[in-house]
GROMACS .gro file of C-alpha atoms in nm:
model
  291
    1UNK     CA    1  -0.104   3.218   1.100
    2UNK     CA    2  -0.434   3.412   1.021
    3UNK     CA    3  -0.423   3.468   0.654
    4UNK     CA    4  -0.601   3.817   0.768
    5UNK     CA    5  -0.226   3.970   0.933
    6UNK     CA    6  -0.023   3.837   0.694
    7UNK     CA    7   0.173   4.174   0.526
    8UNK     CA    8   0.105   4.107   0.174
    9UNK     CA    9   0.191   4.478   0.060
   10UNK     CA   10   0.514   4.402  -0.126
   11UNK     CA   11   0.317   4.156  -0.389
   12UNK     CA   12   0.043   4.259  -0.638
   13UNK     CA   13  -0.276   4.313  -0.544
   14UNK     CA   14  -0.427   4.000  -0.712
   15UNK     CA   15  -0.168   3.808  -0.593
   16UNK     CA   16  -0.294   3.860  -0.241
   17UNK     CA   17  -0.454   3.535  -0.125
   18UNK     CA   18  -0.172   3.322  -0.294
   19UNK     CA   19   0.078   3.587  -0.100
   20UNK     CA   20  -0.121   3.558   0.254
   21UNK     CA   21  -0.160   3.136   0.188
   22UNK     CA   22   0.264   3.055   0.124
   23UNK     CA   23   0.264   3.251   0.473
   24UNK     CA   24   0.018   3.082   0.624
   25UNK     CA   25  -0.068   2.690   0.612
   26UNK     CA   26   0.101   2.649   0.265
   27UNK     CA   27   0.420   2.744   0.369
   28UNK     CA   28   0.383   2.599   0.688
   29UNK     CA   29   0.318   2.271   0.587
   30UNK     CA   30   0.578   2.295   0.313
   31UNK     CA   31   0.868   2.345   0.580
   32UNK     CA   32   0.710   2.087   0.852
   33UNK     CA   33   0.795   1.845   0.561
   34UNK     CA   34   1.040   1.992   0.367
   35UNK     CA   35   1.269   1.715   0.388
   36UNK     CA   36   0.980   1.438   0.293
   37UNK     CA   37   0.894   1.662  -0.024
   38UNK     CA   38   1.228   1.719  -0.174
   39UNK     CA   39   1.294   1.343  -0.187
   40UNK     CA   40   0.944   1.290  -0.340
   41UNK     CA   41   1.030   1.535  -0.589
   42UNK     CA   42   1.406   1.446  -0.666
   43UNK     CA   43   1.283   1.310  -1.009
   44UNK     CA   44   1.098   1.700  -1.118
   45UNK     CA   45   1.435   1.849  -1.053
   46UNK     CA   46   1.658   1.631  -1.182
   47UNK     CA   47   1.444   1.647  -1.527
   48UNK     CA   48   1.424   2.030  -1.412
   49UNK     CA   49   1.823   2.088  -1.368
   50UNK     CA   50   1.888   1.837  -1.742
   51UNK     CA   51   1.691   2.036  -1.936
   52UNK     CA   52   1.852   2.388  -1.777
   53UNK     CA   53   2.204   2.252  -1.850
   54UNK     CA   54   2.372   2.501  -1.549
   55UNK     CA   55   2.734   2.614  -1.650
   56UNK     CA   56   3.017   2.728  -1.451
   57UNK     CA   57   3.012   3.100  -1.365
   58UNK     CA   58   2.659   3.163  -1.463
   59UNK     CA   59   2.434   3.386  -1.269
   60UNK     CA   60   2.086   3.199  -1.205
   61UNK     CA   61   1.711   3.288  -1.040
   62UNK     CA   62   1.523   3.093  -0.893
   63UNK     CA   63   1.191   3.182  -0.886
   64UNK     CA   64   0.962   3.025  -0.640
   65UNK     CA   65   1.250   2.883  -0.442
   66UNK     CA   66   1.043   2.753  -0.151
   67UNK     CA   67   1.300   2.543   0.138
   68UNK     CA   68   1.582   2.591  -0.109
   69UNK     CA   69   1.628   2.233  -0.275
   70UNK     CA   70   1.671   2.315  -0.617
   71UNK     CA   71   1.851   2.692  -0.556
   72UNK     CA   72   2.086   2.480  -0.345
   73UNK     CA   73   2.154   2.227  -0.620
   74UNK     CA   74   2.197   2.533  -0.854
   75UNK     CA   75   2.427   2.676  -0.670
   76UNK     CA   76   2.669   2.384  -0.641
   77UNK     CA   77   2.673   2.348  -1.067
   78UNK     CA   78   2.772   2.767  -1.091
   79UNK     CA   79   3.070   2.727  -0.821
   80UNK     CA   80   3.243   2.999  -0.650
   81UNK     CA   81   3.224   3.223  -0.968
   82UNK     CA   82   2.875   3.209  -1.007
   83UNK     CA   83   2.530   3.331  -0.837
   84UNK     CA   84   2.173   3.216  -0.734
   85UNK     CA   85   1.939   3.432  -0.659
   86UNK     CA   86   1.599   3.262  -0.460
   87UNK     CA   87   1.307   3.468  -0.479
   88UNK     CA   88   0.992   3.343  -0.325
   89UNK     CA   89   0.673   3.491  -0.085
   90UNK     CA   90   0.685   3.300   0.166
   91UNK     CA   91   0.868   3.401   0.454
   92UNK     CA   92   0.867   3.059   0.653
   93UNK     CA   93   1.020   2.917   0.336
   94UNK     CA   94   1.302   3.159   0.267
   95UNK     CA   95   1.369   3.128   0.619
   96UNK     CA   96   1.383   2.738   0.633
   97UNK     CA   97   1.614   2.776   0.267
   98UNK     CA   98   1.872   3.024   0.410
   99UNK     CA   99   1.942   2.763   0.695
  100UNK     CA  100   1.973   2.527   0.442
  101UNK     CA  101   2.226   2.650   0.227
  102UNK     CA  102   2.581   2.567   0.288
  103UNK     CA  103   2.733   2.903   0.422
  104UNK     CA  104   2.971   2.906   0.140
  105UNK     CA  105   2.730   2.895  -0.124
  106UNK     CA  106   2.725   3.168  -0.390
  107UNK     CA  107   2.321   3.224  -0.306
  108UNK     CA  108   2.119   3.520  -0.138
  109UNK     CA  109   1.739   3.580  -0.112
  110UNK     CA  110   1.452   3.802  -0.158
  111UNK     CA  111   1.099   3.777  -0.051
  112UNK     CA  112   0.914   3.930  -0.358
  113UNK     CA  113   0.624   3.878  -0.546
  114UNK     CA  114   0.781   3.834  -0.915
  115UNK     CA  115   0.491   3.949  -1.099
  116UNK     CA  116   0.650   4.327  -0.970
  117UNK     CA  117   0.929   4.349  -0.852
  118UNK     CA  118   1.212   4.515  -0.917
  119UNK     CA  119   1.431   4.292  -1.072
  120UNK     CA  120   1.793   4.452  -1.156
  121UNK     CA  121   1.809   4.429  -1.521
  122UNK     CA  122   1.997   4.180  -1.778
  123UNK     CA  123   2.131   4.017  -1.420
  124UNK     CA  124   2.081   3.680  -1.514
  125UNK     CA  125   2.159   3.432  -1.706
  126UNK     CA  126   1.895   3.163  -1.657
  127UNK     CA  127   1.567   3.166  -1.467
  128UNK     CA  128   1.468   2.842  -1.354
  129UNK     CA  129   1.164   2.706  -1.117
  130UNK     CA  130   1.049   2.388  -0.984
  131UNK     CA  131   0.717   2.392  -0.946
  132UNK     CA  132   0.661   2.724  -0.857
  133UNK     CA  133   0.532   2.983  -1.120
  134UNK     CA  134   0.176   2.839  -1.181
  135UNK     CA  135  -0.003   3.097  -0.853
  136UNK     CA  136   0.024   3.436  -1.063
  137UNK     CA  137  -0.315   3.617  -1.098
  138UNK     CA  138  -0.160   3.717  -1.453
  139UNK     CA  139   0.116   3.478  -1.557
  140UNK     CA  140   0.198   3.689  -1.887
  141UNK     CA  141   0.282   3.997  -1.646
  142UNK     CA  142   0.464   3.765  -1.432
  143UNK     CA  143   0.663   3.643  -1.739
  144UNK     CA  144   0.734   3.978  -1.858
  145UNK     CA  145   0.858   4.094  -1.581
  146UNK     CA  146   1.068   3.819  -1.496
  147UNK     CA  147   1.216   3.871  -1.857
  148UNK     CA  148   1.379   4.229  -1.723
  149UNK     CA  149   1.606   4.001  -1.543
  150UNK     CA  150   1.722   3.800  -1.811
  151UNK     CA  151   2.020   3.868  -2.060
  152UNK     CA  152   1.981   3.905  -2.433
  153UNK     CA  153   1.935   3.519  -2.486
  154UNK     CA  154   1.912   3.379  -2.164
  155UNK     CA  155   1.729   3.082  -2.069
  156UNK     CA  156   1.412   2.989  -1.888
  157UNK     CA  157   1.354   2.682  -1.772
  158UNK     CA  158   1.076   2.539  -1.544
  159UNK     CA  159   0.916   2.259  -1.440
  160UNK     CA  160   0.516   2.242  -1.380
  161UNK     CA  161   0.267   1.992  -1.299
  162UNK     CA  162   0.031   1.848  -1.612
  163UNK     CA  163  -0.346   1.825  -1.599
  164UNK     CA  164  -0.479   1.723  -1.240
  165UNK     CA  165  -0.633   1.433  -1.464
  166UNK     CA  166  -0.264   1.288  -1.540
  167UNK     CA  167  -0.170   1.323  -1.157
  168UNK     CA  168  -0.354   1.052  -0.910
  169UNK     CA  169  -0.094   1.169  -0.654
  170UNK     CA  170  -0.349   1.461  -0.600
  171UNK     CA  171  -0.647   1.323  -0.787
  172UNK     CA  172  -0.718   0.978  -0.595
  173UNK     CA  173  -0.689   1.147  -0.249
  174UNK     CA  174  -0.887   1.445  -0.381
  175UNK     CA  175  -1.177   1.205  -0.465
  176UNK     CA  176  -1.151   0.970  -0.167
  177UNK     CA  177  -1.201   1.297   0.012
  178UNK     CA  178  -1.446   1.402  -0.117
  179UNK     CA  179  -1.692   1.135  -0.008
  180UNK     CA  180  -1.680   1.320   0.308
  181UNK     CA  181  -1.641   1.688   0.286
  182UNK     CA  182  -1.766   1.950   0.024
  183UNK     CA  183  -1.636   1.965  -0.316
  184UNK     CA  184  -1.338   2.214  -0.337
  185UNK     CA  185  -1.502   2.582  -0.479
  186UNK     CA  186  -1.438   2.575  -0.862
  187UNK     CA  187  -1.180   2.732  -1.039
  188UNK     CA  188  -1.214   3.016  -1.310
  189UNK     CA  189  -0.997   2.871  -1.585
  190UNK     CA  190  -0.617   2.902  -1.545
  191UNK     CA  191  -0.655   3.056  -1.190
  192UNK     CA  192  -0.343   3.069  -0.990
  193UNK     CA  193  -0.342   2.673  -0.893
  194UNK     CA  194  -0.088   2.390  -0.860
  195UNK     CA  195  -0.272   2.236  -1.183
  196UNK     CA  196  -0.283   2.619  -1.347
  197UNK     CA  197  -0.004   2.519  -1.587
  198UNK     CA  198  -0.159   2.184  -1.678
  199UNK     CA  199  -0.225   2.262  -2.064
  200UNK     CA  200   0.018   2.262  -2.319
  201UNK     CA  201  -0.118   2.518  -2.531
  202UNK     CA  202  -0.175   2.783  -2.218
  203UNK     CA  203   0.158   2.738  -2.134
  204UNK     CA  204   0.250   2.785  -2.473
  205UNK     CA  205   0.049   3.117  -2.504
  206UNK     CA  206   0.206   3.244  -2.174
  207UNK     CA  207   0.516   3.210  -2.264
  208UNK     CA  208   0.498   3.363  -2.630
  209UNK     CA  209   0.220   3.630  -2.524
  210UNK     CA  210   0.509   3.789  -2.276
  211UNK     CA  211   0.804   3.739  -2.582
  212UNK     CA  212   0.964   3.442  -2.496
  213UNK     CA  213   1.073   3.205  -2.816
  214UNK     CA  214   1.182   2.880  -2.891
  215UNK     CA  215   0.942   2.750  -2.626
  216UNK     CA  216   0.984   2.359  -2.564
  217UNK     CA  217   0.774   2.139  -2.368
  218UNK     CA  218   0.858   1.799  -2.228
  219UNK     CA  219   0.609   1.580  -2.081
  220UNK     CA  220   0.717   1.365  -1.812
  221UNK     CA  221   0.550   1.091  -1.657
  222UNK     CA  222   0.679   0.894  -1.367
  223UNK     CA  223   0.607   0.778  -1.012
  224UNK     CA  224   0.670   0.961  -0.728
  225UNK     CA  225   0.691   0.808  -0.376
  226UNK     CA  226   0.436   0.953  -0.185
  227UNK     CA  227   0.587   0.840   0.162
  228UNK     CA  228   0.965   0.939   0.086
  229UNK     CA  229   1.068   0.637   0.221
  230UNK     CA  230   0.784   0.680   0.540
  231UNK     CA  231   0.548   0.424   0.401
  232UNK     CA  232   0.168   0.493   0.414
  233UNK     CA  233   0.098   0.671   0.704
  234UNK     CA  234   0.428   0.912   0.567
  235UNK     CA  235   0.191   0.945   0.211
  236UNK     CA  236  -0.083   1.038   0.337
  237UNK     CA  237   0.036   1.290   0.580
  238UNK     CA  238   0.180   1.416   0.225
  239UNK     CA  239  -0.142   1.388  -0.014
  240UNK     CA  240  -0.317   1.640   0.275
  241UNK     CA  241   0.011   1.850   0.363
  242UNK     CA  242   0.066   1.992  -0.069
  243UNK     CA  243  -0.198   1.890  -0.260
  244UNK     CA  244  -0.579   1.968  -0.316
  245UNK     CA  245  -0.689   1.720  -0.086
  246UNK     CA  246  -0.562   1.880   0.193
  247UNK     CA  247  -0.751   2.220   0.062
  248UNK     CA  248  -1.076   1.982   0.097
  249UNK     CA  249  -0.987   1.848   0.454
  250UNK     CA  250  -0.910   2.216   0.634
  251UNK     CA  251  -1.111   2.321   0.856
  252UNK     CA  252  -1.379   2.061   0.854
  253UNK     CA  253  -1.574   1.919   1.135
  254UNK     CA  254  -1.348   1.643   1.334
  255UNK     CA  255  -1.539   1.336   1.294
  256UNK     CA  256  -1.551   1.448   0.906
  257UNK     CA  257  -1.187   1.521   0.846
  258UNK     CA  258  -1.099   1.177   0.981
  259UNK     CA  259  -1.314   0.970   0.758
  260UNK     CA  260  -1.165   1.185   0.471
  261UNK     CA  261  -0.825   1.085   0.628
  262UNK     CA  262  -0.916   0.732   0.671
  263UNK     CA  263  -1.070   0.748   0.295
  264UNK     CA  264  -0.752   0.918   0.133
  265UNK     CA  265  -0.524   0.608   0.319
  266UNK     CA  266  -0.782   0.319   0.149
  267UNK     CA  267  -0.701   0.527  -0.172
  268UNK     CA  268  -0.354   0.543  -0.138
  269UNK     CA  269  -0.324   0.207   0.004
  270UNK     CA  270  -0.315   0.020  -0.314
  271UNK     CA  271   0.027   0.170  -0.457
  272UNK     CA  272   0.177   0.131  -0.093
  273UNK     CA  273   0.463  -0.164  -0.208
  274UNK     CA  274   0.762  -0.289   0.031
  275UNK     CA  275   1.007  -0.011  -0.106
  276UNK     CA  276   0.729   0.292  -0.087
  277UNK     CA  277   0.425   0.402  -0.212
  278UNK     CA  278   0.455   0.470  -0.589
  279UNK     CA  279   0.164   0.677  -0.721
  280UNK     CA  280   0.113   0.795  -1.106
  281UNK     CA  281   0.273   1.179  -1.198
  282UNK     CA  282   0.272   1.378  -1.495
  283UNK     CA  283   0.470   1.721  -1.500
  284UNK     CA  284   0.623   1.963  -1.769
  285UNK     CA  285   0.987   2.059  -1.824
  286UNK     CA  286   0.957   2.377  -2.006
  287UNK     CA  287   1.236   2.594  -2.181
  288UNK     CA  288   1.269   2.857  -2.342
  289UNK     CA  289   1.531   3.156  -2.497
  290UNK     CA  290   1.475   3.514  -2.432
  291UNK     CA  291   1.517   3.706  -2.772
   0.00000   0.00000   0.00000
């Protein structure tokens, strides 16, 4: 999809590239391996879904929902008298997490861009997000206007990736890459990003800037299986389908984009192991209590 048709008119402004790439090639990618991705990432939401402790009964967002993994999950700890709401940009996504979902699952959907929309207010109980609140132009706005949504003391919890430094999942293929093809464009500092959330102390800031208390971080360092079970070739299709190598690799020349390829698979090759290929992560569980 040309980035240049995609309606990005019910997000923010700012949020317009971010809005016009999760409709485009991000989202794209993320459904062609939907299945692939949520089995790498089965360790971020199970640390995601311990720290939110779900009840019975309570009434849950989602916010950057994507194919519907976690909202899905969600939906089975509420039960029948409880609600998940999955609110993401990305059309393709929404799409691919609707047809997911169990038909008698207490969910629905939205595509909105949470920095403004509407949310109905003191509707939830507990916001939660895996992996998906670090591409606002201007997190604090996001955060506070998230917050309309959320009861007198309910819960936020999220998880986000660390520095890119503490993740050779996306680091090592970033550099093999880049032997090859230009460097990436650099980054004003905490610029909507996968890595945006990466420090501590921003995070921190975020949350507290927009009125959130009793903010918690968790570090949480682990290995993720690249391949899902696929092996190498599986991995690598991975490293370029969701992280920044794959940024690098776009649209370059063919004879190029394969040596990059061919580079990311030497760099990957050495945690490639009979059972998978095990590669170095470091994410965030965050929490926090609405006053």
């Amino acid at each position: 999809m040309d980035a240049a048709v995609v309606d990005t008119s019910f997000g923010h402004f700012e949020n317009a590239e971010q809005i016009a790439f999760w409709n485009g090639a991000g989202g794209e990618r993320w459904v062609a391996r939907r299945a692939e991705l949520d089995a790498m990432l089965a360790p971020v939401q199970d640390a995601l879904l311990e720290r939110a402790a779900i009840q019975p009964n309570e009434r849950v967002l989602d916010i950057g929902c994507g194919c519907g993994a976690t909202l899905i999950a969600a939906a089975d700890k509420v039960g029948p008298g409880g609600s998940v709401l999955g609110l993401d940009v990305s059309a393709a996504m929404l799409t691919a997490a609707h047809e997911q979902a169990p038909a008698e699952a207490p969910v629905s959907f939205v595509q909105a861009d949470a920095m403004v929309h509407h949310f109905k207010a003191a509707s939830a109980d507990l916001v939660i997000s895996r992996l998906g609140v670090m591409y606002f132009a201007d997190p604090v706005r996001a955060v506070l206007n998230i917050r309309t949504a959320l009861r007198s003391e309910g819960r936020v919890a999220f998880a986000c990736w660390g520095e890119l430094r503490d993740n050779p999942w996306a680091l090592e293929p970033l550099q093999a890459a880049y032997d090859h093809v230009p460097k990436l464009p650099g980054l004003r500092p905490h610029a909507p990003d996968d890595f945006a959330f990466g420090a501590a102390e921003w995070v921190e800031k975020v949350l507290t800037d927009a009125g959130l208390r009793r903010v918690r971080l968790e570090r949480c360092d682990v290995a993720l299986d690249l391949g899902a079970g696929g092996g190498l070739d599986a991995a690598v299709q991975t490293a370029l389908a969701i992280g920044p190598a794959g940024r690098a690799v776009a649209g370059q020349p063919t004879e190029a984009a394969e040596a990059a390829t061919s580079a990311v698979r030497k760099a990957l090759g050495r945690y490639a192991k009979a059972h998978g290929v095990m590669v170095p992560a470091s994410f965030w569980t965050v929490t926090a209590v609405d006053p």
